[in-house]
XYZ file of N, CA and C in Angstrom:
513
model
N 84.812 135.527 144.471
C 83.536 134.935 144.098
C 82.514 136.052 143.993
N 81.524 135.872 143.178
C 80.488 136.871 142.993
C 79.184 136.293 143.511
N 78.456 137.066 144.288
C 77.183 136.622 144.842
C 76.125 137.642 144.472
N 74.985 137.195 144.024
C 73.878 138.094 143.697
C 73.007 138.282 144.935
N 72.272 139.385 144.984
C 71.358 139.636 146.100
C 70.068 138.875 145.880
N 69.100 139.080 146.787
C 67.820 138.373 146.767
C 67.322 138.113 145.345
N 66.064 137.830 145.214
C 65.498 137.500 143.901
C 65.529 138.704 142.959
N 65.352 139.922 143.480
C 65.352 141.107 142.608
C 66.761 141.500 142.218
N 67.738 141.391 143.119
C 69.122 141.724 142.817
C 69.426 143.203 142.855
N 68.529 144.028 143.437
C 68.745 145.473 143.459
C 69.481 145.957 144.701
N 69.483 145.223 145.789
C 70.157 145.567 147.050
C 69.641 146.863 147.653
N 68.374 147.168 147.450
C 67.790 148.358 148.068
C 67.360 148.054 149.502
N 67.096 146.790 149.789
C 66.765 146.334 151.140
C 68.004 145.672 151.723
N 68.024 145.399 153.029
C 69.182 144.702 153.593
C 69.499 143.416 152.822
N 70.789 143.185 152.656
C 71.292 142.094 151.824
C 71.658 140.906 152.702
N 71.503 139.713 152.149
C 71.918 138.501 152.853
C 73.409 138.594 153.144
N 73.826 138.410 154.390
C 75.248 138.562 154.722
C 76.136 137.571 153.986
N 77.336 138.012 153.712
C 78.329 137.159 153.068
C 78.904 136.205 154.091
N 79.397 135.079 153.612
C 80.078 134.148 154.510
C 81.308 134.860 155.075
N 81.742 134.440 156.233
C 82.823 135.168 156.909
C 84.093 135.241 156.077
N 84.620 134.137 155.595
C 85.857 134.144 154.829
C 85.836 133.021 153.817
N 86.324 133.291 152.640
C 86.491 132.237 151.650
C 87.773 131.489 151.953
N 87.844 130.248 151.562
C 89.050 129.447 151.795
C 90.229 130.067 151.055
N 89.965 130.608 149.859
C 91.038 131.203 149.057
C 91.548 132.508 149.645
N 90.799 133.116 150.554
C 91.212 134.384 151.143
C 90.762 135.598 150.350
N 90.120 135.395 149.217
C 89.643 136.514 148.412
C 88.382 137.106 149.047
N 88.134 138.389 148.818
C 86.924 139.011 149.388
C 85.672 138.617 148.603
N 84.543 138.769 149.247
C 83.264 138.543 148.591
C 82.904 139.767 147.770
N 82.335 139.527 146.595
C 81.901 140.597 145.699
C 80.389 140.475 145.543
N 79.706 141.598 145.679
C 78.250 141.617 145.548
C 77.888 142.168 144.176
N 77.110 141.398 143.413
C 76.647 141.824 142.097
C 75.245 142.405 142.251
N 75.065 143.666 141.837
C 73.822 144.402 142.085
C 73.328 145.021 140.793
N 72.014 145.002 140.598
C 71.408 145.675 139.451
C 71.197 147.149 139.758
N 71.269 147.981 138.744
C 71.001 149.408 138.893
C 69.492 149.612 138.978
N 69.080 150.612 139.742
C 67.671 150.991 139.773
C 67.017 150.781 141.122
N 65.795 151.315 141.270
C 64.926 151.220 142.441
C 65.395 152.028 143.649
N 66.650 152.375 143.754
C 67.143 153.244 144.835
C 68.484 153.823 144.401
N 69.019 154.734 145.211
C 70.280 155.363 144.816
C 71.462 154.418 145.083
N 72.590 154.752 144.457
C 73.780 153.911 144.550
C 74.285 153.816 145.986
N 74.217 154.903 146.709
C 74.735 154.922 148.072
C 73.982 153.940 148.968
N 72.674 153.833 148.798
C 71.896 152.872 149.585
C 72.332 151.440 149.283
N 72.590 151.147 148.034
C 73.058 149.819 147.644
C 74.401 149.509 148.315
N 75.302 150.501 148.289
C 76.625 150.296 148.877
C 76.542 150.150 150.397
N 75.698 150.949 151.039
C 75.532 150.833 152.495
C 74.997 149.460 152.882
N 74.029 148.953 152.138
C 73.496 147.620 152.417
C 74.560 146.541 152.216
N 75.408 146.725 151.220
C 76.483 145.753 150.978
C 77.499 145.773 152.110
N 77.845 146.953 152.600
C 78.808 147.060 153.704
C 78.233 146.438 154.971
N 76.972 146.708 155.246
C 76.334 146.138 156.444
C 76.294 144.616 156.388
N 76.237 144.058 155.175
C 76.194 142.606 155.028
C 77.583 141.990 155.003
N 78.644 142.807 154.987
C 80.004 142.287 155.059
C 80.714 142.118 153.730
N 80.192 142.703 152.668
C 80.852 142.607 151.362
C 81.924 143.681 151.258
N 83.027 143.332 150.585
C 84.142 144.268 150.441
C 84.152 144.954 149.082
N 83.540 144.327 148.106
C 83.478 144.883 146.753
C 82.050 144.813 146.242
N 81.658 145.809 145.429
C 80.321 145.830 144.845
C 80.450 146.115 143.352
N 79.780 145.292 142.549
C 79.697 145.536 141.112
C 78.241 145.863 140.814
N 77.997 147.080 140.359
C 76.654 147.501 139.979
C 76.595 147.446 138.460
N 75.570 146.764 137.925
C 75.458 146.701 136.471
C 74.166 147.349 136.004
N 74.254 147.951 134.816
C 73.121 148.654 134.232
C 72.030 147.638 133.901
N 70.801 147.936 134.232
C 69.708 146.997 133.988
C 68.968 147.277 132.681
N 69.482 148.242 131.878
C 68.795 148.598 130.639
C 69.653 148.362 129.399
N 70.901 148.830 129.422
C 71.768 148.685 128.253
C 73.235 148.705 128.704
N 74.142 148.762 127.746
C 75.580 148.753 128.066
C 76.143 150.134 128.327
N 75.305 151.133 128.383
C 75.755 152.499 128.638
C 76.243 152.605 130.085
N 77.371 153.262 130.272
C 77.919 153.465 131.620
C 77.493 154.827 132.138
N 77.060 154.867 133.374
C 76.638 156.121 133.993
C 77.433 156.320 135.278
N 77.693 157.567 135.663
C 78.408 157.811 136.910
C 77.554 157.437 138.115
N 78.177 156.822 139.090
C 77.463 156.461 140.320
C 77.628 157.599 141.325
N 76.548 158.026 141.933
C 76.618 159.027 142.993
C 75.423 158.835 143.907
N 75.603 159.236 145.162
C 74.543 159.060 146.146
C 73.725 160.308 146.366
N 74.249 161.431 145.974
C 73.500 162.664 146.111
C 73.582 163.284 147.497
N 74.322 162.704 148.431
C 74.460 163.266 149.771
C 75.923 163.248 150.175
N 76.174 163.706 151.399
C 77.547 163.748 151.902
C 77.933 162.481 152.660
N 77.077 161.482 152.674
C 77.412 160.232 153.361
C 78.538 159.524 152.615
N 79.401 158.862 153.373
C 80.502 158.119 152.769
C 80.391 156.653 153.146
N 80.781 155.800 152.225
C 80.747 154.361 152.447
C 82.133 153.814 152.139
N 82.646 152.976 153.022
C 83.984 152.412 152.832
C 83.877 151.061 152.124
N 83.664 151.117 150.818
C 83.591 149.906 150.002
C 84.038 150.268 148.589
N 84.696 149.331 147.941
C 85.092 149.548 146.555
C 83.917 149.168 145.669
N 83.635 149.995 144.658
C 82.507 149.730 143.778
C 82.882 150.068 142.343
N 82.249 149.345 141.427
C 82.472 149.578 140.007
C 81.131 149.436 139.291
N 80.979 150.189 138.196
C 79.753 150.144 137.407
C 80.081 149.545 136.051
N 79.286 148.567 135.603
C 79.497 147.930 134.308
C 78.187 147.930 133.527
N 78.272 147.630 132.251
C 77.097 147.590 131.395
C 76.281 146.320 131.586
N 75.151 146.268 130.902
C 74.225 145.149 131.031
C 74.858 143.831 130.587
N 75.541 143.820 129.455
C 76.119 142.559 128.961
C 77.188 142.035 129.911
N 78.002 142.929 130.472
C 79.011 142.499 131.438
C 78.354 141.963 132.704
N 77.320 142.644 133.164
C 76.608 142.184 134.357
C 75.957 140.829 134.154
N 75.331 140.644 132.992
C 74.705 139.357 132.698
C 75.750 138.252 132.570
N 76.916 138.575 131.990
C 77.995 137.579 131.882
C 78.508 137.201 133.261
N 78.666 138.186 134.145
C 79.087 137.889 135.518
C 78.049 137.013 136.219
N 76.797 137.356 136.018
C 75.709 136.612 136.656
C 75.657 135.170 136.148
N 75.894 134.985 134.853
C 75.812 133.648 134.256
C 77.028 132.777 134.569
N 78.212 133.383 134.699
C 79.436 132.584 134.785
C 80.166 132.628 136.125
N 79.917 133.648 136.947
C 80.753 133.830 138.120
C 80.013 133.812 139.453
N 78.785 133.413 139.477
C 78.082 133.336 140.760
C 78.650 132.182 141.576
N 78.819 132.409 142.854
C 79.398 131.393 143.735
C 78.536 130.141 143.775
N 77.228 130.319 143.688
C 76.323 129.165 143.737
C 76.513 128.250 142.521
N 76.850 128.821 141.377
C 77.033 128.034 140.154
C 78.475 127.594 139.952
N 79.416 128.436 140.324
C 80.827 128.162 140.073
C 81.649 128.631 141.269
N 81.819 127.796 142.300
C 82.509 128.241 143.518
C 83.990 128.540 143.335
N 84.597 128.088 142.257
C 86.031 128.340 142.059
C 86.300 129.579 141.214
N 85.246 130.215 140.723
C 85.416 131.387 139.858
C 85.970 132.569 140.644
N 86.829 133.329 139.991
C 87.413 134.517 140.607
C 87.291 135.684 139.630
N 86.996 136.845 140.164
C 86.882 138.064 139.361
C 87.969 139.021 139.822
N 88.683 139.594 138.873
C 89.719 140.576 139.194
C 89.280 141.914 138.640
N 89.193 142.911 139.493
C 88.836 144.262 139.071
C 90.109 145.070 138.904
N 90.299 145.619 137.720
C 91.456 146.475 137.475
C 90.958 147.803 136.936
N 91.484 148.907 137.428
C 91.039 150.211 136.929
C 91.475 150.404 135.483
N 90.635 151.072 134.713
C 90.923 151.259 133.297
C 91.991 152.312 133.057
N 92.255 153.159 134.013
C 93.170 154.265 133.784
C 94.613 153.933 134.100
N 94.902 152.769 134.633
C 96.289 152.441 134.902
C 96.956 152.020 133.605
N 98.023 152.677 133.281
C 98.763 152.357 132.077
C 100.083 151.713 132.457
N 100.393 150.608 131.871
C 101.707 150.025 132.117
C 102.745 150.844 131.349
N 103.286 151.863 131.995
C 104.141 152.830 131.323
C 105.352 152.169 130.684
N 105.856 151.092 131.276
C 107.031 150.446 130.698
C 106.715 149.833 129.334
N 105.463 149.514 129.091
C 105.096 148.958 127.791
C 105.069 150.044 126.717
N 104.978 151.293 127.112
C 104.966 152.395 126.160
C 106.325 153.079 126.075
N 106.997 153.216 127.193
C 108.246 153.976 127.208
C 109.390 153.201 126.561
N 109.436 151.894 126.748
C 110.534 151.111 126.175
C 110.494 151.143 124.646
N 109.375 150.842 123.991
C 109.374 150.962 122.521
C 109.636 152.388 122.038
N 109.124 153.380 122.777
C 109.374 154.767 122.410
C 110.863 155.067 122.446
N 111.536 154.646 123.503
C 112.974 154.883 123.613
C 113.751 154.116 122.546
N 113.292 152.938 122.196
C 113.958 152.175 121.139
C 113.842 152.907 119.812
N 112.668 153.416 119.497
C 112.468 154.150 118.240
C 113.310 155.420 118.215
N 113.326 156.144 119.316
C 114.137 157.368 119.386
C 115.620 157.036 119.244
N 116.064 155.976 119.887
C 117.472 155.568 119.798
C 117.841 155.191 118.370
N 116.967 154.474 117.695
C 117.233 154.106 116.298
C 117.313 155.354 115.431
N 116.435 156.316 115.665
C 116.470 157.572 114.895
C 117.786 158.317 115.110
N 118.227 158.408 116.351
C 119.500 159.093 116.624
C 120.670 158.323 116.030
N 120.641 157.019 116.088
C 121.707 156.212 115.511
C 121.768 156.410 113.997
N 120.617 156.370 113.326
C 120.594 156.601 111.879
C 121.071 158.005 111.534
N 120.668 158.989 112.311
C 121.107 160.354 112.071
C 122.628 160.460 112.221
N 123.181 159.832 113.215
C 124.628 159.856 113.436
C 125.351 159.176 112.274
N 124.836 158.027 111.833
C 125.465 157.310 110.723
C 125.448 158.160 109.457
N 124.318 158.801 109.157
C 124.240 159.645 107.967
C 125.169 160.854 108.071
N 125.319 161.424 109.234
C 126.243 162.556 109.400
C 127.694 162.117 109.210
N 128.051 160.958 109.717
C 129.418 160.447 109.549
C 129.692 160.167 108.075
N 128.739 159.539 107.396
C 128.913 159.255 105.966
C 129.061 160.559 105.184
N 128.249 161.552 105.515
C 128.326 162.850 104.836
C 129.689 163.495 105.068
N 130.206 163.415 106.274
C 131.515 163.995 106.599
C 132.634 163.276 105.843
N 132.532 161.957 105.747
C 133.561 161.184 105.027
C 133.536 161.541 103.541
N 132.361 161.656 102.953
C 132.264 162.003 101.527
C 132.808 163.405 101.263
N 132.512 164.340 102.157
C 133.028 165.698 101.996
C 134.562 165.706 102.066
N 135.116 164.942 102.985
C 136.578 164.849 103.121
C 137.188 164.246 101.849
N 136.559 163.184 101.314
C 137.073 162.553 100.105
C 136.987 163.505 98.911
N 135.903 164.284 98.823
C 135.753 165.248 97.743
C 136.860 166.311 97.796
N 137.163 166.787 98.975
C 138.212 167.794 99.142
C 139.581 167.214 98.778
N 139.790 165.961 99.149
C 141.071 165.322 98.818
C 141.219 165.165 97.310
N 140.114 164.840 96.622
C 140.176 164.666 95.164
C 140.398 166.004 94.454
N 139.926 167.088 95.017
C 140.051 168.404 94.381
C 141.461 168.972 94.511
N 142.282 168.438 95.363
C 143.652 168.935 95.520
C 144.548 168.425 94.386
N 145.590 169.201 94.145
C 146.597 168.740 93.192
C 147.514 167.742 93.884
N 147.936 166.742 93.178
C 148.887 165.794 93.785
C 150.242 166.473 93.998
N 151.062 165.956 94.899
C 152.369 166.585 95.183
C 153.264 166.710 93.946
N 153.191 165.759 93.005
C 154.041 165.846 91.800
C 153.647 167.063 90.956
N 152.407 167.367 90.858
C 151.941 168.530 90.098
C 152.271 169.821 90.835
N 152.192 169.792 92.161
C 152.506 170.991 92.940
C 153.973 171.385 92.770
N 154.863 170.408 92.624
C 156.291 170.701 92.473
C 156.600 171.352 91.132
N 155.771 171.078 90.135
C 155.997 171.627 88.812
C 155.501 173.068 88.674
N 154.754 173.543 89.610
C 154.254 174.905 89.537
C 155.393 175.900 89.704
N 155.297 176.971 88.962
C 156.298 178.009 89.036
C 156.034 178.855 90.270
N 157.072 179.104 91.044
C 156.938 179.871 92.265
C 157.492 181.270 92.013
N 156.704 182.279 92.279
C 157.115 183.663 92.122
C 157.031 184.309 93.500
N 158.105 184.932 93.876
C 158.139 185.605 95.155
C 158.067 187.105 94.878
N 157.127 187.774 95.460
C 156.932 189.208 95.295
C 157.485 189.936 96.491
N 157.980 191.102 96.248
C 158.465 191.956 97.331
C 157.572 193.193 97.391
N 157.759 193.975 98.425
C 156.941 195.175 98.599
C 157.241 196.223 97.493
N 158.402 196.194 96.961
C 158.771 197.173 95.966
C 158.322 196.808 94.551
N 157.910 195.597 94.324
C 157.472 195.137 93.005
C 156.105 195.747 92.652
N 155.998 196.044 91.368
C 154.721 196.537 90.891
C 153.886 195.360 90.395
N 152.658 195.518 90.590
C 151.780 194.414 90.189
C 151.218 194.638 88.840
């Protein structure tokens, strides 16, 4: 479920605590607007309120910017940054107050399902090798047939005159 912070939604001040546990067992996600304070302060306030995930959305446009706190402090919370349209869509459709059954799944963009790429690649490579093998076999068979056609038949070979030369014969 997604929950927005106070009326401003910036989470620069202490945030209303999340309910202890959802019936579904999923963690609470805090939806936060960018601005008014650094990202680390927003994340610290979310952790203090008991949220396990934080979605920070741009309050100006869909441009994505790197989140950083500017200090060596560390916060143990998962966070993601999204654009304005994504944040507004989350706010409109996934707030717990409006839709208690809504669920949001965060998946990293860099995970590639390698089996979806490697299997077709291997199929294409296998087809290429199979075609290459077939063409080589056909080429070998044609070469063999050509050589067989160029030979004299046994009946013609028997009619050839055989001359045996000795070392003493002059050429």
